[in-house]
Short mmCIF file of C-alpha atoms in Angstrom, two decimals:
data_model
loop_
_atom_site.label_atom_id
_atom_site.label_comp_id
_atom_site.label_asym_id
_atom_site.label_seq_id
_atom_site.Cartn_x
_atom_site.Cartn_y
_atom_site.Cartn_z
CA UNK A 1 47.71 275.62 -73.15
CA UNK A 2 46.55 271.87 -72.89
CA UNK A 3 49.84 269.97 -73.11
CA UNK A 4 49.01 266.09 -75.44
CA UNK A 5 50.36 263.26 -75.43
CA UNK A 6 50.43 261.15 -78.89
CA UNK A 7 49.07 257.62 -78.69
CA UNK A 8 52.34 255.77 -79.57
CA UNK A 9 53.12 252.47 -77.22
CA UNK A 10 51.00 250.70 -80.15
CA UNK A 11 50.72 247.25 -79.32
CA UNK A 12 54.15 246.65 -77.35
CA UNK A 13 51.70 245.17 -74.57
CA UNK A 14 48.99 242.25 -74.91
CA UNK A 15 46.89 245.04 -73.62
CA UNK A 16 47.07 249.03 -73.88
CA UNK A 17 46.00 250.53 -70.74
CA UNK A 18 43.18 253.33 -72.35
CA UNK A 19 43.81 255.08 -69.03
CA UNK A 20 47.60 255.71 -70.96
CA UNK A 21 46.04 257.02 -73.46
CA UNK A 22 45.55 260.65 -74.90
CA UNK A 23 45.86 262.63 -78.47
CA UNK A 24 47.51 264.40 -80.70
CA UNK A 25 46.19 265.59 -84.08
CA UNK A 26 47.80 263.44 -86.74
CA UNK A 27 48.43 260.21 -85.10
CA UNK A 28 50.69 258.08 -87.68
CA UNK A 29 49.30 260.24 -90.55
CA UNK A 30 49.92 260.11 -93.99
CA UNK A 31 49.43 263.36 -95.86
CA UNK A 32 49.08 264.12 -99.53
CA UNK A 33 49.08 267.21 -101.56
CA UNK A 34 46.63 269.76 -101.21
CA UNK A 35 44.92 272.88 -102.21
CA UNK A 36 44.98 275.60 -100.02
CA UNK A 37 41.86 276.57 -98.36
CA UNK A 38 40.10 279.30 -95.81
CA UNK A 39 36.65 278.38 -94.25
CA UNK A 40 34.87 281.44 -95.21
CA UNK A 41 31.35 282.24 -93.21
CA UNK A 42 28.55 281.09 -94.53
CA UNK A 43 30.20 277.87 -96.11
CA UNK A 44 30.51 275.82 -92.68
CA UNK A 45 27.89 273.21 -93.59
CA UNK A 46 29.31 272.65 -97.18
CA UNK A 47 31.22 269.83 -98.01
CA UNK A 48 34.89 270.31 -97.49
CA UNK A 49 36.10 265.92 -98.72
CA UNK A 50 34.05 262.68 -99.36
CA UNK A 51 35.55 260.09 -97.95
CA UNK A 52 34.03 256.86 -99.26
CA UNK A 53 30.75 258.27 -99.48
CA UNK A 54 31.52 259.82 -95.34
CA UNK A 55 31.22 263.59 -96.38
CA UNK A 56 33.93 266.21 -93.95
CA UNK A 57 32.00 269.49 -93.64
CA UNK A 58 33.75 272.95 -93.42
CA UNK A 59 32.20 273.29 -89.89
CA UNK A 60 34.40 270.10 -89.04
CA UNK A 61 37.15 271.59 -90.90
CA UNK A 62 36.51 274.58 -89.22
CA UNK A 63 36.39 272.89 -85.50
CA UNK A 64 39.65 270.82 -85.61
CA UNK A 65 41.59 273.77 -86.72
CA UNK A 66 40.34 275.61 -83.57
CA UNK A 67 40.82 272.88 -81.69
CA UNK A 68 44.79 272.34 -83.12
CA UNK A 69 45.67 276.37 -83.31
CA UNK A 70 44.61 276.13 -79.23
CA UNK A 71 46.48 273.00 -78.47
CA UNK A 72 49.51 274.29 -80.11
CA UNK A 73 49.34 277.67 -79.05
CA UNK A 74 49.95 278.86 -82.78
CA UNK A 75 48.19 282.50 -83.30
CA UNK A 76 44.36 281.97 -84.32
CA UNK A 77 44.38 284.79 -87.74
CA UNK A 78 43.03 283.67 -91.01
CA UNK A 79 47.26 283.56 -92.29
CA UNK A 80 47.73 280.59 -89.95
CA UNK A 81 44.40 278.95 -90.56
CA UNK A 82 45.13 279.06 -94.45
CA UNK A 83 48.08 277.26 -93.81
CA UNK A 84 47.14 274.72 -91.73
CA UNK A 85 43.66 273.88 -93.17
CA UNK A 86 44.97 271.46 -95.66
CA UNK A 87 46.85 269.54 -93.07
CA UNK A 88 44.06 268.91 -91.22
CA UNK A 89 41.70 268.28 -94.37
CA UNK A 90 43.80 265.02 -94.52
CA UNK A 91 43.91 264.58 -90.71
CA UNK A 92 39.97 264.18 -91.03
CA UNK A 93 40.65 262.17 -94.28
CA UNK A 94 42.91 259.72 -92.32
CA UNK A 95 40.48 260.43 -89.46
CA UNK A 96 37.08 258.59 -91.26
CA UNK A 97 39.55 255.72 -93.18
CA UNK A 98 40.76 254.80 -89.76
CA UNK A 99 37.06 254.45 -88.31
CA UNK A 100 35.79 252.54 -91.20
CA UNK A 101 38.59 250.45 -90.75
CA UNK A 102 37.56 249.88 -86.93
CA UNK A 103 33.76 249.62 -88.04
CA UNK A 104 34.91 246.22 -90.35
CA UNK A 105 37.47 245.13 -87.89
CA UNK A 106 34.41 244.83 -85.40
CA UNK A 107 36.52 247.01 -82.89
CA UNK A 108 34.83 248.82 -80.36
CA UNK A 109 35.42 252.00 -78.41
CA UNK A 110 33.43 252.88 -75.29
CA UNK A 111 32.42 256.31 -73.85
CA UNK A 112 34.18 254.97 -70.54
CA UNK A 113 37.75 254.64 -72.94
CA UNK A 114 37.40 258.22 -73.95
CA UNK A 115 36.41 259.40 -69.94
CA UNK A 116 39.50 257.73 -69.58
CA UNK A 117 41.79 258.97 -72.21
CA UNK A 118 40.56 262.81 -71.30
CA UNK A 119 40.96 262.48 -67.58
CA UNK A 120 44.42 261.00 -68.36
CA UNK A 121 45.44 264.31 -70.53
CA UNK A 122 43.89 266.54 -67.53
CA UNK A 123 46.37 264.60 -65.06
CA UNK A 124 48.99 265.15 -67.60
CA UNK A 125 48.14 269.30 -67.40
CA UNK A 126 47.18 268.63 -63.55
CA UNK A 127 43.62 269.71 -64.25
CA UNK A 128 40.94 268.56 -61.75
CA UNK A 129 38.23 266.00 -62.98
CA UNK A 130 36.00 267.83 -65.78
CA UNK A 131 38.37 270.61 -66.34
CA UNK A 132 39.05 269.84 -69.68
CA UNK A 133 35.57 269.84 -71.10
CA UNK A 134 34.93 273.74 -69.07
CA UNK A 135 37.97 274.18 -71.08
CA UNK A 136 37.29 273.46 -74.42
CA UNK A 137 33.85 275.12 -74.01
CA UNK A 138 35.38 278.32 -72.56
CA UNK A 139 37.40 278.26 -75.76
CA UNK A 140 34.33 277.70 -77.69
CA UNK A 141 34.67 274.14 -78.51
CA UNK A 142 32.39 271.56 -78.01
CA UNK A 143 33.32 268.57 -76.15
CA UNK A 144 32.54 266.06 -79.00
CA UNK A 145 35.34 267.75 -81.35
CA UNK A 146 37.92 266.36 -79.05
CA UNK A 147 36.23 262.85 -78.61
CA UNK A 148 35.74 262.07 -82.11
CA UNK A 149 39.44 261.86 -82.30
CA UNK A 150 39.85 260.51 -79.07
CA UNK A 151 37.83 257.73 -80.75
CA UNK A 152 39.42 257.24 -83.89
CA UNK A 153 43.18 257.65 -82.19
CA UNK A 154 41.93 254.76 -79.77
CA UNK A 155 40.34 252.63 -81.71
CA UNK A 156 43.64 252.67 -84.21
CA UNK A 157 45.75 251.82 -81.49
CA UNK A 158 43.38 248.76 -81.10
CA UNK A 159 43.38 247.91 -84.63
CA UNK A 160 47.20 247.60 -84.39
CA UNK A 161 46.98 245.83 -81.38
CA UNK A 162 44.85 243.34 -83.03
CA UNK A 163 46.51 243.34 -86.74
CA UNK A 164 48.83 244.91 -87.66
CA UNK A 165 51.36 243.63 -84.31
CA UNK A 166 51.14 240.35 -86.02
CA UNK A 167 53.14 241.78 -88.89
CA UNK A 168 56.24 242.91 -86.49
CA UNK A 169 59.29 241.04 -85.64
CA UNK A 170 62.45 242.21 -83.95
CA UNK A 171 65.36 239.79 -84.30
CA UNK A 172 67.77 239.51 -81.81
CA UNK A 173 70.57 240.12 -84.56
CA UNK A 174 68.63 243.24 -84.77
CA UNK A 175 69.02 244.59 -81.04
CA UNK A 176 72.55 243.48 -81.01
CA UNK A 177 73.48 245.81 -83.92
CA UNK A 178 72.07 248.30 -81.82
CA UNK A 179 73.94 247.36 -79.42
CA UNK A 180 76.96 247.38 -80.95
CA UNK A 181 76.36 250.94 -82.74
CA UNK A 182 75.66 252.38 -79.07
CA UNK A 183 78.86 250.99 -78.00
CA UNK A 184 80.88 252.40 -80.30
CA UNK A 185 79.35 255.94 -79.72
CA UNK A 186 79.63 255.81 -76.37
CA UNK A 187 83.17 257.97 -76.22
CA UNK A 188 82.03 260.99 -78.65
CA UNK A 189 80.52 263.77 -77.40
CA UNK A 190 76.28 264.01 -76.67
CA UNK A 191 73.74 266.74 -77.68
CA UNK A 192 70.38 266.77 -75.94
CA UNK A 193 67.95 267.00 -79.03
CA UNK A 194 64.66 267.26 -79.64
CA UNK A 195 63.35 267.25 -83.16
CA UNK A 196 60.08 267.96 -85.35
CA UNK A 197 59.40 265.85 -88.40
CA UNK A 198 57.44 266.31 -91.46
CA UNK A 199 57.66 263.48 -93.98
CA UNK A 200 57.46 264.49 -97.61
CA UNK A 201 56.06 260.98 -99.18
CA UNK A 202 55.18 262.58 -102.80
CA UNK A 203 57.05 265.15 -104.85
CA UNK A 204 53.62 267.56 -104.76
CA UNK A 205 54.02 268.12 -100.96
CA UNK A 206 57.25 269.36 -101.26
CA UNK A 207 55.73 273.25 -101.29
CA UNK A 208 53.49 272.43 -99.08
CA UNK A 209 55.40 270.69 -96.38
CA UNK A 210 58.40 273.16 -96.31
CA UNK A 211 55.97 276.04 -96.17
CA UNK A 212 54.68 274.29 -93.10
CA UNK A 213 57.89 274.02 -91.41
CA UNK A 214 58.89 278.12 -92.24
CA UNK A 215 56.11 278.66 -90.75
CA UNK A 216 56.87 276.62 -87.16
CA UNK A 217 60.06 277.84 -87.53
CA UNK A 218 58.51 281.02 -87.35
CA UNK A 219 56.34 280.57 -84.69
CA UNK A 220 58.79 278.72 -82.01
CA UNK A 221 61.23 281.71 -82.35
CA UNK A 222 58.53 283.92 -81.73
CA UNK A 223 57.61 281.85 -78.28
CA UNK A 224 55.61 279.22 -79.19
CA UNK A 225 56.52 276.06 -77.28
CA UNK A 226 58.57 273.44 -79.40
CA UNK A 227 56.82 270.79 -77.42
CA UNK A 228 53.34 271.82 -78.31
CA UNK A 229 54.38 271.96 -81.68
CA UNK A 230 56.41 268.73 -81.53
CA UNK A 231 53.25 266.41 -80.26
CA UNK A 232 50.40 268.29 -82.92
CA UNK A 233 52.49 268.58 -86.08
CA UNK A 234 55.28 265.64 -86.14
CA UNK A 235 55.43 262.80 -87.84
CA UNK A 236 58.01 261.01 -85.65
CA UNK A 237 57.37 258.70 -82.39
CA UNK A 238 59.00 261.15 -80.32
CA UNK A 239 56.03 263.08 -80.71
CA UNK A 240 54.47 261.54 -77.68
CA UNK A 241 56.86 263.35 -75.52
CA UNK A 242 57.09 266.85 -77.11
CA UNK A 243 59.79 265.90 -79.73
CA UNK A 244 62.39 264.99 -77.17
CA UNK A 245 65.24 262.75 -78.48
CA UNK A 246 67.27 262.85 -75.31
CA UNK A 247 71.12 261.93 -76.07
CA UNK A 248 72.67 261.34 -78.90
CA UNK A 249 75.90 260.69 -80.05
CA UNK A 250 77.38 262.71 -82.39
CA UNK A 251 77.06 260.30 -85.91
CA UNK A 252 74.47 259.01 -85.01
CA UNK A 253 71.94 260.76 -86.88
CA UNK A 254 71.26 261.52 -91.16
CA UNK A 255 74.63 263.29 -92.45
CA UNK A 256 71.99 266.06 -93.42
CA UNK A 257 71.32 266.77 -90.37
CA UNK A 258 74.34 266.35 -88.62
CA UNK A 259 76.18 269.25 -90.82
CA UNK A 260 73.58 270.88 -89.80
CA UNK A 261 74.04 270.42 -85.89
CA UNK A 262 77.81 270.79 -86.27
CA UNK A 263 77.15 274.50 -86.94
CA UNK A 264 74.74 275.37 -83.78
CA UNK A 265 75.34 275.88 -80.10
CA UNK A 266 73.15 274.62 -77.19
CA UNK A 267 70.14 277.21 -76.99
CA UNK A 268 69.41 277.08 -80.69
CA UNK A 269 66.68 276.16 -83.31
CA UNK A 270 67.62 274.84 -86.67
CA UNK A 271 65.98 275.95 -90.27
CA UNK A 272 64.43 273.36 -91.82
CA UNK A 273 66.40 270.46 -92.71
CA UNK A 274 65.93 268.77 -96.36
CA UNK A 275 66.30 264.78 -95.29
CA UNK A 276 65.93 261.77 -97.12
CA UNK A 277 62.20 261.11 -95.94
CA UNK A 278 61.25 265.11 -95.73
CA UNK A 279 61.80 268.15 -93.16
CA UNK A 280 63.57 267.98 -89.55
CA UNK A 281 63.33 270.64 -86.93
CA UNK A 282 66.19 270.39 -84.59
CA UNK A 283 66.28 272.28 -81.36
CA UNK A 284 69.62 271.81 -79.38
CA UNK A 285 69.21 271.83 -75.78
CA UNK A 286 72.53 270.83 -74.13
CA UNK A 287 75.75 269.36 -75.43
CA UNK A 288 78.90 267.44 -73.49
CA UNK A 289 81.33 265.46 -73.51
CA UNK A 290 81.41 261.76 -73.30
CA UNK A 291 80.81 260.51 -69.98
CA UNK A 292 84.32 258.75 -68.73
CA UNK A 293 83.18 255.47 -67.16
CA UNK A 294 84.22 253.78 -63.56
CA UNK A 295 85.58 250.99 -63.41
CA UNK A 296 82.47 250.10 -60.91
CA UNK A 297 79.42 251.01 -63.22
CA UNK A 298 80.30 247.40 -65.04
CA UNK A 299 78.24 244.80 -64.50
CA UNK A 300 78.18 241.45 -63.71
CA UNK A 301 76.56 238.32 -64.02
CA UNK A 302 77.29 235.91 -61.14
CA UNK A 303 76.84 232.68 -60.03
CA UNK A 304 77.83 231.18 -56.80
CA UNK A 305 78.44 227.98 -54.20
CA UNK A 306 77.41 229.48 -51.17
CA UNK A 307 78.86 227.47 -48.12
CA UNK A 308 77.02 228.96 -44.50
CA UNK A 309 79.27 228.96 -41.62
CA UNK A 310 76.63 228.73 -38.80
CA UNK A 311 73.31 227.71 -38.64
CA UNK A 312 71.39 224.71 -39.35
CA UNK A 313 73.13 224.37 -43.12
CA UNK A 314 76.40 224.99 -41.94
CA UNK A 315 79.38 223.65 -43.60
CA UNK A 316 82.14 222.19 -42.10
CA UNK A 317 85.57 223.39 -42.81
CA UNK A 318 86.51 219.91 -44.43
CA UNK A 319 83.84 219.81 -46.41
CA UNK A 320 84.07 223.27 -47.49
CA UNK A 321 87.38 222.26 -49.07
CA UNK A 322 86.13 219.29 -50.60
CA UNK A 323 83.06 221.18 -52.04
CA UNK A 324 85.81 223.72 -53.65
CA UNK A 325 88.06 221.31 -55.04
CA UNK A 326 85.20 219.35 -56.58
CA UNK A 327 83.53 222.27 -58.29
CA UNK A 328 87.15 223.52 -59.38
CA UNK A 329 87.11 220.55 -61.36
CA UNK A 330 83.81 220.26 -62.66
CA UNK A 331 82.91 223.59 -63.12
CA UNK A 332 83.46 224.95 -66.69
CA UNK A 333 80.68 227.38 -67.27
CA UNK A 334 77.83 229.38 -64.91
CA UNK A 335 75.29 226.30 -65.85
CA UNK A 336 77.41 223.81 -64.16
CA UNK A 337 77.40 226.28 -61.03
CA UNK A 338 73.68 226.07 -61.17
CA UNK A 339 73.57 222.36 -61.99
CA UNK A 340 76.07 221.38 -59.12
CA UNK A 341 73.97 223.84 -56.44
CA UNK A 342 70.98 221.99 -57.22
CA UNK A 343 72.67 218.48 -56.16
CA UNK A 344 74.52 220.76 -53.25
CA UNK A 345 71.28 221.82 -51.85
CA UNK A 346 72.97 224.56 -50.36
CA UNK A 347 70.47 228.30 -49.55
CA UNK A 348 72.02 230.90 -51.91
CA UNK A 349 73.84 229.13 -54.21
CA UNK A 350 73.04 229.32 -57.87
CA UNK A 351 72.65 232.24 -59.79
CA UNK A 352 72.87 235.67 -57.97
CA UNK A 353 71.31 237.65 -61.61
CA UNK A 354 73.63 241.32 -62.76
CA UNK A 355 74.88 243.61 -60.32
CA UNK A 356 77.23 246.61 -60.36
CA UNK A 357 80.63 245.87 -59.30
CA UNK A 358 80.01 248.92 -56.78
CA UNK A 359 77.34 247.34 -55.18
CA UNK A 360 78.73 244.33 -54.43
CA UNK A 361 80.90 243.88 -51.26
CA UNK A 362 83.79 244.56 -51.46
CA UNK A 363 85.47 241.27 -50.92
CA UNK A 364 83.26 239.82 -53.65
CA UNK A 365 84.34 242.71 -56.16
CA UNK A 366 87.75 242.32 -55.45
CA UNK A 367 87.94 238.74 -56.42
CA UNK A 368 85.30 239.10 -59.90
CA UNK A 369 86.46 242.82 -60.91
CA UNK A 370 89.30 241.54 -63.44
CA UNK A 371 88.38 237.78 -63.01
CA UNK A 372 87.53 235.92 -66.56
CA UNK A 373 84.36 234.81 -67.87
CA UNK A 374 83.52 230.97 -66.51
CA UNK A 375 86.35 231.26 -64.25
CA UNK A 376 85.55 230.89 -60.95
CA UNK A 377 87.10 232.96 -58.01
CA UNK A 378 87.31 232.28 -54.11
CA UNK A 379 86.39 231.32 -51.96
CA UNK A 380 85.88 234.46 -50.44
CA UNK A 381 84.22 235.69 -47.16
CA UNK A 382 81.32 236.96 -47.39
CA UNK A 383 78.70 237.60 -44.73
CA UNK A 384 77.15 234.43 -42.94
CA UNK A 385 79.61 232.29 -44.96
CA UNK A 386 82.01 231.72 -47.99
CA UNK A 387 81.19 231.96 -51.58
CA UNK A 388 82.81 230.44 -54.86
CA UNK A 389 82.09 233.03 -57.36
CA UNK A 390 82.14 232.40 -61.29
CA UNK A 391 81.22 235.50 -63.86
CA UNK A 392 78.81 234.21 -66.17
CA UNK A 393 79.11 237.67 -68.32
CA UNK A 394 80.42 241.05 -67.64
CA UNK A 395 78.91 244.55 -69.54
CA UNK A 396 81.36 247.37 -69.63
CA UNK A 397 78.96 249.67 -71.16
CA UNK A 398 77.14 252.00 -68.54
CA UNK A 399 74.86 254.02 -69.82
CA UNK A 400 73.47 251.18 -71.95
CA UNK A 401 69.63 250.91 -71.52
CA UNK A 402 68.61 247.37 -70.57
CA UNK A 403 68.09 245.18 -73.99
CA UNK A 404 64.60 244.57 -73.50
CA UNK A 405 64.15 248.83 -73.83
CA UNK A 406 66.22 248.49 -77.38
CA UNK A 407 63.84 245.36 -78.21
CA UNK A 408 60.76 247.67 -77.43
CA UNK A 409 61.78 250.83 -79.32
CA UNK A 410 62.31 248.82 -82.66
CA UNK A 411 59.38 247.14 -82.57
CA UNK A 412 57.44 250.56 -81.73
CA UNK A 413 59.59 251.78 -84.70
CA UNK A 414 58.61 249.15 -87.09
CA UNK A 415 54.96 249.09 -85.78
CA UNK A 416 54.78 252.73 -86.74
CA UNK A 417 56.25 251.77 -90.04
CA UNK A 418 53.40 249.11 -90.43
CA UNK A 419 50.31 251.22 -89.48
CA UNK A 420 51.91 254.21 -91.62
CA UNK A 421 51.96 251.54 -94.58
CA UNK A 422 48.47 250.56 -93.63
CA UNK A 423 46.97 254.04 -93.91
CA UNK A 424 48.36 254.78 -97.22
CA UNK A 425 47.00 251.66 -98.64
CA UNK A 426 43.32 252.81 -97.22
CA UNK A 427 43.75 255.72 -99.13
CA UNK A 428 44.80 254.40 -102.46
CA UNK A 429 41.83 251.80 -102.17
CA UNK A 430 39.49 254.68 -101.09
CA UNK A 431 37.24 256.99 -102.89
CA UNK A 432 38.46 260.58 -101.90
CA UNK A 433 36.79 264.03 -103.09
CA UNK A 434 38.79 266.89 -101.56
CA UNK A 435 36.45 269.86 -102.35
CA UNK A 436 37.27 273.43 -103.39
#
């Protein structure tokens, strides 16, 4: 089985390593209702869409279905193949808009960007150099079926990169509510999810989209591996890592689904869940209890007046007291600490950045564990000298990723948003024959 990764950091960087780069069939797709279909022999080189006079063939049809039943280890019968053939029908629809779009944005994809992207999924599966292509052939699959999406997947990224990033914003109002919501979740229990999505954006899918998730249902409790699944048929960014939502608070998630979870123990797959924006998969892979924080996983922003005892800056006693009395009454805030070790000249002094209260020494964390924000503390001993400590700020949330991670997942979030948005207007605009 060739484990994928979906090409989803779109844009968060000026520039997206290609090296970072592989696939997964579907990439911020959009599907629409469809017939069903079965390549039958003989009809290979008919016409299976137009898309803006691009025709699909059945042998294309017929070569990204092999290519998605062996990445996702689904069973290769004509029952599956029925089922999946309209999904990737549009995949190839989505496929050729996305390329014409890259033709007119005058974005360009080298054959040394797809070298890259496959020897990146062959580290990923720790193939050696090459493997991938002996693979696909031993499989029957040329080379080129992979590439061509390689391509298109690539050169969207790029096209977001260059476009559509320009449409995203994340406010810092924005990460704060985030903020905020993870704080108050942080004393309910956890559950370790991992989820598959299939978006239902048009009442004709409906059928089509819940028969689709029976059917993975079906195939995951029969030993197919949720991951595989996870990166080739969902809709979500967790895609790029096999589904995998890590923690999550209990709340946290559509009332829908958490009924749902409420009823299941760790170990177990859910029937498809009916959401607001189409079908969930949920597969429950741990649960506990909230973790009970120490005292010393808060952290702390310092700054300091650091006052050596020895050495060619060191500070007389007198004048150590003189320093402290002056800076007790100047000092009202962590910027007049910095301003007044600038005029000090002092090595040291000045802001000292966040630490954990257990990995300060302990002298220090005596002094700033309970002491108030812009309040300064000491002096206290510390090695090589004494220190006047003030707390410019003080997070009592372990656990907490930084803010610049919550900054980064929204805007990934509403840059999926953007180039899902951007898809569905190339279709409307676009001239689309889906063949019987």
């Amino acid at each position: 089985m060739i484990h994928t990764t979906q090409i989803t950091n779109v844009a968060l960087r000026s520039k997206l390593p290609v090296s970072a780069l592989a696939f997964c069939v579907g990439l911020l797709s959009v599907y629409g209702p469809l017939p069903a279909f079965a390549v039958q022999s003989g009809q290979t080189q008919r016409i299976a869409a137009v898309v803006n006079d691009e025709a699909i063939t059945w042998k294309d049809v017929d070569e990204r279905t092999s290519l998605l039943l062996l990445t996702s280890r689904l069973p290769d019968n004509q029952e599956t193949r029925q089922r999946i053939i309209p999904r990737v029908i549009q995949v190839l629809v989505n496929e050729r808009l996305k390329m014409q779009q890259i033709k007119k944005a005058g974005i360009d994809v080298e054959p040394a960007d797809i070298a890259n992207a496959k020897r990146q999924i062959e580290r990923n599966n720790g193939f050696p150099t090459g493997a991938l292509d002996d693979l696909l052939r031993h499989q029957g699959l040329a080379p080129h079926i992979l590439e061509t999406q390689l391509r298109a997947d690539i050169g969207w990224v790029r096209y977001a990169q260059s476009t559509l990033r320009r449409q995203v914003s994340v406010e810092p109002a924005e990460v704060d509510a985030v903020i905020s919501t993870m704080k108050d979740n942080l004393g309910r229990p956890q559950r370790l999810l991992a989820e598959i999505v299939l978006p239902v954006t048009d009442p004709a899918e409906e059928r089509q989209m819940r028969a689709l998730a029976d059917r993975l249902v079906d195939q995951i409790r029969q030993g197919a591996p949720f991951a595989s699944l996870a990166r080739q048929f969902s809709a979500s960014v967790t895609a790029a890592v096999g589904g995998d939502l890590g923690w999550i608070s209990t709340g946290a998630l559509e009332p829908e689904i958490e009924r749902v979870l409420d009823t299941m123990s760790p170990g177990m797959l859910s029937q498809p869940v009916r959401t607001t924006g189409g079908y969930a998969i949920m597969l429950l892979r741990e649960a506990r209890e909230p973790r009970k924080q120490s005292a010393d996983d808060i952290r702390v922003q310092l700054s300091q007046i650091f006052m050596p005892l020895s050495g060619p800056a060191a500070v007389p006693e007198a004048k150590r007291a003189e320093i402290a009395r002056s800076v007790r009454d100047s000092a009202k805030s962590c910027a007049d600490i910095d301003a007044t070790a600038g005029q000090l000249n002092l090595p040291g002094s000045g802001a000292i950045g966040s630490m954990r209260l257990a990995d300060l020494p302990p002298p220090v964390r005596a002094v700033v564990r309970d002491l108030p924000l812009n309040t300064l503390g000491g002096p206290v001993e510390v090695a090589g000298g004494e220190a006047i400590v003030m707390v410019c700020d003080r997070q009592d949330t372990a656990g907490l990723p930084p803010r610049e991670e919550i900054e980064q997942r929204l805007t990934l979030e509403k840059l999926e948003r953007v180039s899902n948005r951007a898809l569905r207007d190339l279709r409307r605009s676009a001239l689309i024959d889906i063949r019987r």
